[in-house]
Every structure is written in C-alpha cells, then in structure tokens.
Amino acid sequence: MAALSTSDTVAVIGAGTMGAGIAQVAAKAGHPVLLFDAQYGAAQSGKDKTAKGLNRLVEKGKMSQGDVDDLLSRIQIVKNLSDLAPAKLVIEAIVENLDIKQNVFAQLEDICSADTIMASNTSSISLTAIGAKLKRSSRLVGMHFFNPAPIMQLVEVISGLTTAKEVADCVYETSLSWGKKPVHAKSTPGFIVNRVARPFYAEALRVLEEGGADIATIDTALKDVGGFRMGPFELMDLIGLDVNYAVTTTTWNQFYNDPRFLPSLIQKELVDGGLLGRKSGRGFYEYGDNVPKAGPHNADKGLKPSKIIVEGDLGPAEVLVERMIKAGLDVERIDDEDSMVDRIIVGHTHLMLTPGMLASELEASMIMEENEALVLFDLAIDYAKTTRITIAPSDTADEEHVAEACGLFQSLGIDVSVLDDIPGLIVARTVAMIVNEAADTVHKQVCSVADVDLAMQKGVNYPKGPLAWADEIGPDYISAVIENMGRTYGEDRYRTSILLRRKVNTGKYFHD
C-alpha cells in the first residue's frame, strides 16, 4: 500500500515532547497537522516549544525563516477530539495506560471515517490489547517514534494480531516518505529496541553488583572498547532511572519473569531513594557545576615485553598480532594444530580472549608451570584501533603477571583497566547477550534479521547491527561466551538462542 499523500491530514493526540515532535515531523513532510491535547493550553505550549526549537535552527543557519514559517503554519491547534474528524492518520502519544488509550481510540472510531488509520506511539503496551475493544481494530497499528522524534530516524511499525497488513504497509511507506527508517515488528513485549537493549543495562549492572569494576570504568569500556556512543550508566542517568527501571520491570513481568530481563536491585534502590539521574541531580553519577567527572581506572605502567609468543588462532583478536608486529615487538608465532589453547605468552603470563569463564576457572583446567598465571582480556570492536582494553587476572596472578599483561597492551598504545575476575569481562558479555536477544527476537518471528540490525543502529545508536556484528565476530564465539557464562553462573538467564545454536551447528551466518 502506498504512503499517504501530503494532502492528507495527520492528527496528533498529546502535545508533550513526543507528540509535538511527531507533529513537527508530519508538518515538515508537508501534511496539514491537527494537534490536540486534553489539558488546557498544552497544545499551544507544545507548538510554541517547537517554534522555539526551529528558530534556533534558523539562528544556526540550518533552516530558513520561510521554511520554519511554512512548517508552523501547517500545525493547527484544535480544542476538541471531535475536531480530528478530517484526519486520515491519527497518532496517539499520550500516557502509557491501556484503559485511557482504549477509550480514546473508541471515541475516534465514532469521529473519524472508516478508512482512517489509528496509530499508537506506545512503547510497551500490546497493540492487540489496545484494539481489543475497538470495532475496527484492523485499522489500529503501532507507530513507535524515538525521542527526539524530529532527529531520531527509527520508527517501529507494530502489528497486533488484528492489524491489517495494508495498514502496516501504509504506515511503513509513510514513515519512509517522512525521511524515517521504519521497521516492521510484531506486537510483543518491548517490541524490538526495548527488548534487545535490555542486556546493555543488565550486564553492566551485574558487573557492578559483583564488584567487577566501578561505574566509570564500565561506561568507558563499553564506549572506548565496545564502540557504543554512551555508557549504560550515563544513558540510564540521561533517560531517568525511574523510566529505565519501569521499562525493564514491565518487560520482565510481560515475559512471565524470565530471568533474562530480571531488574537490578541496585537500580531499584536508587529509584526508591529518588536518585533518578540528571533530572534529580544524582543517579549513578552526581551532577552539578562543581562536581568533578568520574574517570575510569587506569593501570600503572607495566613491563614492556622482550618477547611475545602467539600460540594458535586468536579468533576475533587475531588482528592484535599484526598490531604487535607493526609496533616493532618481537613476536614468535607457533601454529600447532594439536594445541588446545589459543593464547599469547609474555614472560610468565598467559593471555587469552575471554571465553565467558572465570580466569581462575579456566586456568585450573590448563597445564601451566608453577610460576605462571592466566590473564583474560576483553572483546574489542576493533583491535586495530582500540585505545583501551580491560583485563581480568586469575586469583593466582600476582603483581608481576598483571604488570606483564598491562605492559603488552601499553606497548601498543592501549590504556588498560584491570577488573576483578568476572565471567565475560564487560564488552564480551554485553555484546554476546545483545546478540543473543536479537537472535531470539528474530527466532520468535518478531522481526527480520535486517530489521533488528537497523532498529538497534537507528533507535539507540549501536555501533553495528547486533547480528551483523555477530557475523563479523563469529557466531561460534558469541555462543561459547553465553554457554560458558551459563555454566559458570548456573542460571537460565544465560541460555543460548535456538537460532544462534543453528548458525553455529551449520557454520552459517545470520546474513547468509
């Protein structure tokens, strides 16, 4: 089905930040827009804030005054719900309450024509449930924008059980015509983004809870080593801990308390104490003019390696060998097909890419000399360019072993953060669990491989689509990390998606 014509009227219910932003998007695309809010004066206030933001773009030379005036002229404030009768598309952006949404849409069915598309911007409520009391639930679809709507490109087009395909297709094509990047999704808890993003927060909270690293080090690792734009604690503080915690709790409840979505007691404690992040002045970080910014833990200068032995294939970290050679280090390569261990040896220290196990646990299974010890290092988005790495020594490692491990990476111009011995370190466990959830989302027919990758890049600015990232790293490595974490923790939280298992068993990739 084709996109709506720009001559078709679009109505937006709710003139808060999201509703006003959606109205701006539709008006910029050329549609006449009707903006309604049940609260007196809210619609005009929303339009005024839009005008203020657009005028700042004029001052910066990013829009002309004429374009701004034309856009604003297409947004008409209306006082009554009945005034929305001419709309061909009505987008609801009001409070996340099922009863209220059902009531609004039921009224719209009596006000608007039978061919009007009714869309909800809900981020968490089932579209099927919203449509349960409607006479024309086939005309109801989810149109989930991301904040701020004029800037964020993603729109999740959500189909409930009764949503007509042509309605979802029309909203998809209309979103494209508005310059957005839409994706199709089935109405399930969290849809795509809010479901697949949960491990980004959950694994960081788990590492903090277990004393693996401090807040600033975890955030910095996921940015500098993992390539994410913001760290999870910075992002939770920005979103609001109450909002983030509520989404996690809702998702957990809707999935019948699946341990993969288990909320964190640390986050609950902060929310209960009113420490909600930036908006309250304190969350995981403190905010204020005179509050110093917390920095990551940086290891002291280590021992420069005199000789490096690389045994076997380092897998995703193989490019480190090239970096060592380019740095002028003395590297000896041992390609022993019978070797069961892929590692780097520096002095008395064995270094391995984390397989998702405790360093102490893995070391106990290896044949090593009495004065040798194991240090695990983290997954990096690009070992050729990374400026930081995190490492986790076994419990038998002493200061010299840590110094040898740090010295190797520091010789490559890489800062080192030393963690406690924690399974999967920081980046590896986080990426593996994001990939696993993305794979499960596809396996459960919520969306396609291409759409989950697009959604996570355009909706939350991930550096790569999770399943494209898995193909690059290797599904076998991702699966190994999750399975080893599952054995170490003994929790169903760390269970491998069936789709991921299938890729490993067949030697295929997600994008094959």
PDB file of C-alpha atoms in Angstrom, residues 21-128:
ATOM      1  CA  GLY A  21       7.889  16.271  17.883  1.00  0.00           C
ATOM      2  CA  ILE A  22       5.733  13.910  15.811  1.00  0.00           C
ATOM      3  CA  ALA A  23       3.556  16.840  14.715  1.00  0.00           C
ATOM      4  CA  GLN A  24       6.712  18.650  13.587  1.00  0.00           C
ATOM      5  CA  VAL A  25       7.834  15.619  11.569  1.00  0.00           C
ATOM      6  CA  ALA A  26       4.484  15.298   9.784  1.00  0.00           C
ATOM      7  CA  ALA A  27       4.260  19.048   9.102  1.00  0.00           C
ATOM      8  CA  LYS A  28       7.817  19.140   7.754  1.00  0.00           C
ATOM      9  CA  ALA A  29       6.844  16.364   5.329  1.00  0.00           C
ATOM     10  CA  GLY A  30       4.085  18.659   4.011  1.00  0.00           C
ATOM     11  CA  HIS A  31       0.957  17.357   5.741  1.00  0.00           C
ATOM     12  CA  PRO A  32      -1.702  19.555   7.326  1.00  0.00           C
ATOM     13  CA  VAL A  33      -1.468  18.627  11.026  1.00  0.00           C
ATOM     14  CA  LEU A  34      -4.105  18.854  13.764  1.00  0.00           C
ATOM     15  CA  LEU A  35      -2.605  18.935  17.275  1.00  0.00           C
ATOM     16  CA  PHE A  36      -4.838  18.133  20.254  1.00  0.00           C
ATOM     17  CA  ASP A  37      -4.206  17.789  23.967  1.00  0.00           C
ATOM     18  CA  ALA A  38      -6.881  17.283  26.616  1.00  0.00           C
ATOM     19  CA  GLN A  39      -5.024  19.556  29.024  1.00  0.00           C
ATOM     20  CA  TYR A  40      -5.940  23.200  28.514  1.00  0.00           C
ATOM     21  CA  GLY A  41      -3.146  25.173  26.839  1.00  0.00           C
ATOM     22  CA  ALA A  42      -0.872  22.155  26.373  1.00  0.00           C
ATOM     23  CA  ALA A  43      -1.240  22.002  22.587  1.00  0.00           C
ATOM     24  CA  GLN A  44      -0.349  25.666  22.152  1.00  0.00           C
ATOM     25  CA  SER A  45       2.553  25.244  24.565  1.00  0.00           C
ATOM     26  CA  GLY A  46       3.791  22.270  22.546  1.00  0.00           C
ATOM     27  CA  LYS A  47       3.647  24.256  19.313  1.00  0.00           C
ATOM     28  CA  ASP A  48       5.403  27.220  20.961  1.00  0.00           C
ATOM     29  CA  LYS A  49       8.249  24.963  22.087  1.00  0.00           C
ATOM     30  CA  THR A  50       8.500  23.582  18.565  1.00  0.00           C
ATOM     31  CA  ALA A  51       8.718  27.141  17.200  1.00  0.00           C
ATOM     32  CA  LYS A  52      11.441  27.993  19.702  1.00  0.00           C
ATOM     33  CA  GLY A  53      13.500  24.960  18.680  1.00  0.00           C
ATOM     34  CA  LEU A  54      13.069  25.696  14.971  1.00  0.00           C
ATOM     35  CA  ASN A  55      14.068  29.330  15.445  1.00  0.00           C
ATOM     36  CA  ARG A  56      17.322  28.154  16.970  1.00  0.00           C
ATOM     37  CA  LEU A  57      17.945  26.236  13.736  1.00  0.00           C
ATOM     38  CA  VAL A  58      17.358  29.485  11.824  1.00  0.00           C
ATOM     39  CA  GLU A  59      19.937  31.228  14.007  1.00  0.00           C
ATOM     40  CA  LYS A  60      22.422  28.469  13.225  1.00  0.00           C
ATOM     41  CA  GLY A  61      21.725  28.698   9.511  1.00  0.00           C
ATOM     42  CA  LYS A  62      20.262  25.185   9.320  1.00  0.00           C
ATOM     43  CA  MET A  63      16.761  26.310   8.242  1.00  0.00           C
ATOM     44  CA  SER A  64      15.400  29.399   6.568  1.00  0.00           C
ATOM     45  CA  GLN A  65      12.808  31.544   8.320  1.00  0.00           C
ATOM     46  CA  GLY A  66      10.458  30.957   5.402  1.00  0.00           C
ATOM     47  CA  ASP A  67      10.659  27.172   5.815  1.00  0.00           C
ATOM     48  CA  VAL A  68      10.011  27.492   9.544  1.00  0.00           C
ATOM     49  CA  ASP A  69       7.006  29.730   8.982  1.00  0.00           C
ATOM     50  CA  ASP A  70       5.585  27.322   6.398  1.00  0.00           C
ATOM     51  CA  LEU A  71       6.053  24.334   8.721  1.00  0.00           C
ATOM     52  CA  LEU A  72       4.401  26.033  11.677  1.00  0.00           C
ATOM     53  CA  SER A  73       1.511  27.227   9.523  1.00  0.00           C
ATOM     54  CA  ARG A  74       0.659  23.598   8.780  1.00  0.00           C
ATOM     55  CA  ILE A  75       0.204  22.789  12.513  1.00  0.00           C
ATOM     56  CA  GLN A  76      -3.302  23.747  13.636  1.00  0.00           C
ATOM     57  CA  ILE A  77      -4.254  23.651  17.309  1.00  0.00           C
ATOM     58  CA  VAL A  78      -7.691  22.142  17.949  1.00  0.00           C
ATOM     59  CA  LYS A  79      -9.680  22.209  21.183  1.00  0.00           C
ATOM     60  CA  ASN A  80     -11.835  19.111  20.890  1.00  0.00           C
ATOM     61  CA  LEU A  81     -11.280  15.482  19.970  1.00  0.00           C
ATOM     62  CA  SER A  82     -14.179  15.804  17.531  1.00  0.00           C
ATOM     63  CA  ASP A  83     -12.138  18.331  15.540  1.00  0.00           C
ATOM     64  CA  LEU A  84      -9.911  15.433  14.373  1.00  0.00           C
ATOM     65  CA  ALA A  85     -12.627  14.114  12.023  1.00  0.00           C
ATOM     66  CA  PRO A  86     -10.804  15.090   8.786  1.00  0.00           C
ATOM     67  CA  ALA A  87      -7.654  13.105   9.669  1.00  0.00           C
ATOM     68  CA  LYS A  88      -6.545  10.170   7.527  1.00  0.00           C
ATOM     69  CA  LEU A  89      -3.945   9.205  10.139  1.00  0.00           C
ATOM     70  CA  VAL A  90      -4.305   9.820  13.870  1.00  0.00           C
ATOM     71  CA  ILE A  91      -1.212   9.262  16.044  1.00  0.00           C
ATOM     72  CA  GLU A  92      -1.769   8.941  19.780  1.00  0.00           C
ATOM     73  CA  ALA A  93       1.127   9.974  22.047  1.00  0.00           C
ATOM     74  CA  ILE A  94      -0.455  10.095  25.482  1.00  0.00           C
ATOM     75  CA  VAL A  95       0.066   8.430  28.871  1.00  0.00           C
ATOM     76  CA  GLU A  96       1.030   4.726  28.888  1.00  0.00           C
ATOM     77  CA  ASN A  97      -2.285   3.465  30.233  1.00  0.00           C
ATOM     78  CA  LEU A  98      -4.269   0.753  28.466  1.00  0.00           C
ATOM     79  CA  ASP A  99      -7.732   1.898  29.583  1.00  0.00           C
ATOM     80  CA  ILE A 100      -7.111   5.513  28.574  1.00  0.00           C
ATOM     81  CA  LYS A 101      -5.760   4.525  25.150  1.00  0.00           C
ATOM     82  CA  GLN A 102      -8.698   2.189  24.516  1.00  0.00           C
ATOM     83  CA  ASN A 103     -11.152   4.943  25.436  1.00  0.00           C
ATOM     84  CA  VAL A 104      -9.505   7.495  23.138  1.00  0.00           C
ATOM     85  CA  PHE A 105      -9.453   5.159  20.149  1.00  0.00           C
ATOM     86  CA  ALA A 106     -13.043   4.066  20.776  1.00  0.00           C
ATOM     87  CA  GLN A 107     -14.102   7.722  20.576  1.00  0.00           C
ATOM     88  CA  LEU A 108     -12.057   8.217  17.408  1.00  0.00           C
ATOM     89  CA  GLU A 109     -13.908   5.358  15.698  1.00  0.00           C
ATOM     90  CA  ASP A 110     -17.103   7.387  16.045  1.00  0.00           C
ATOM     91  CA  ILE A 111     -15.434  10.637  14.991  1.00  0.00           C
ATOM     92  CA  CYS A 112     -13.201   9.686  12.049  1.00  0.00           C
ATOM     93  CA  SER A 113     -14.038   7.953   8.777  1.00  0.00           C
ATOM     94  CA  ALA A 114     -13.920   4.172   8.455  1.00  0.00           C
ATOM     95  CA  ASP A 115     -10.694   4.307   6.426  1.00  0.00           C
ATOM     96  CA  THR A 116      -8.769   6.426   8.958  1.00  0.00           C
ATOM     97  CA  ILE A 117      -5.607   4.777  10.251  1.00  0.00           C
ATOM     98  CA  MET A 118      -5.255   4.943  14.028  1.00  0.00           C
ATOM     99  CA  ALA A 119      -1.684   4.676  15.323  1.00  0.00           C
ATOM    100  CA  SER A 120      -0.344   4.443  18.858  1.00  0.00           C
ATOM    101  CA  ASN A 121       3.102   5.647  19.850  1.00  0.00           C
ATOM    102  CA  THR A 122       3.088   3.217  22.780  1.00  0.00           C
ATOM    103  CA  SER A 123       6.469   1.829  23.758  1.00  0.00           C
ATOM    104  CA  SER A 124       5.257  -1.034  25.903  1.00  0.00           C
ATOM    105  CA  ILE A 125       1.522  -1.789  25.643  1.00  0.00           C
ATOM    106  CA  SER A 126       0.267  -4.592  23.398  1.00  0.00           C
ATOM    107  CA  LEU A 127      -1.383  -3.310  20.220  1.00  0.00           C
ATOM    108  CA  THR A 128      -3.668  -6.332  20.306  1.00  0.00           C
TER     109      THR A 128
END
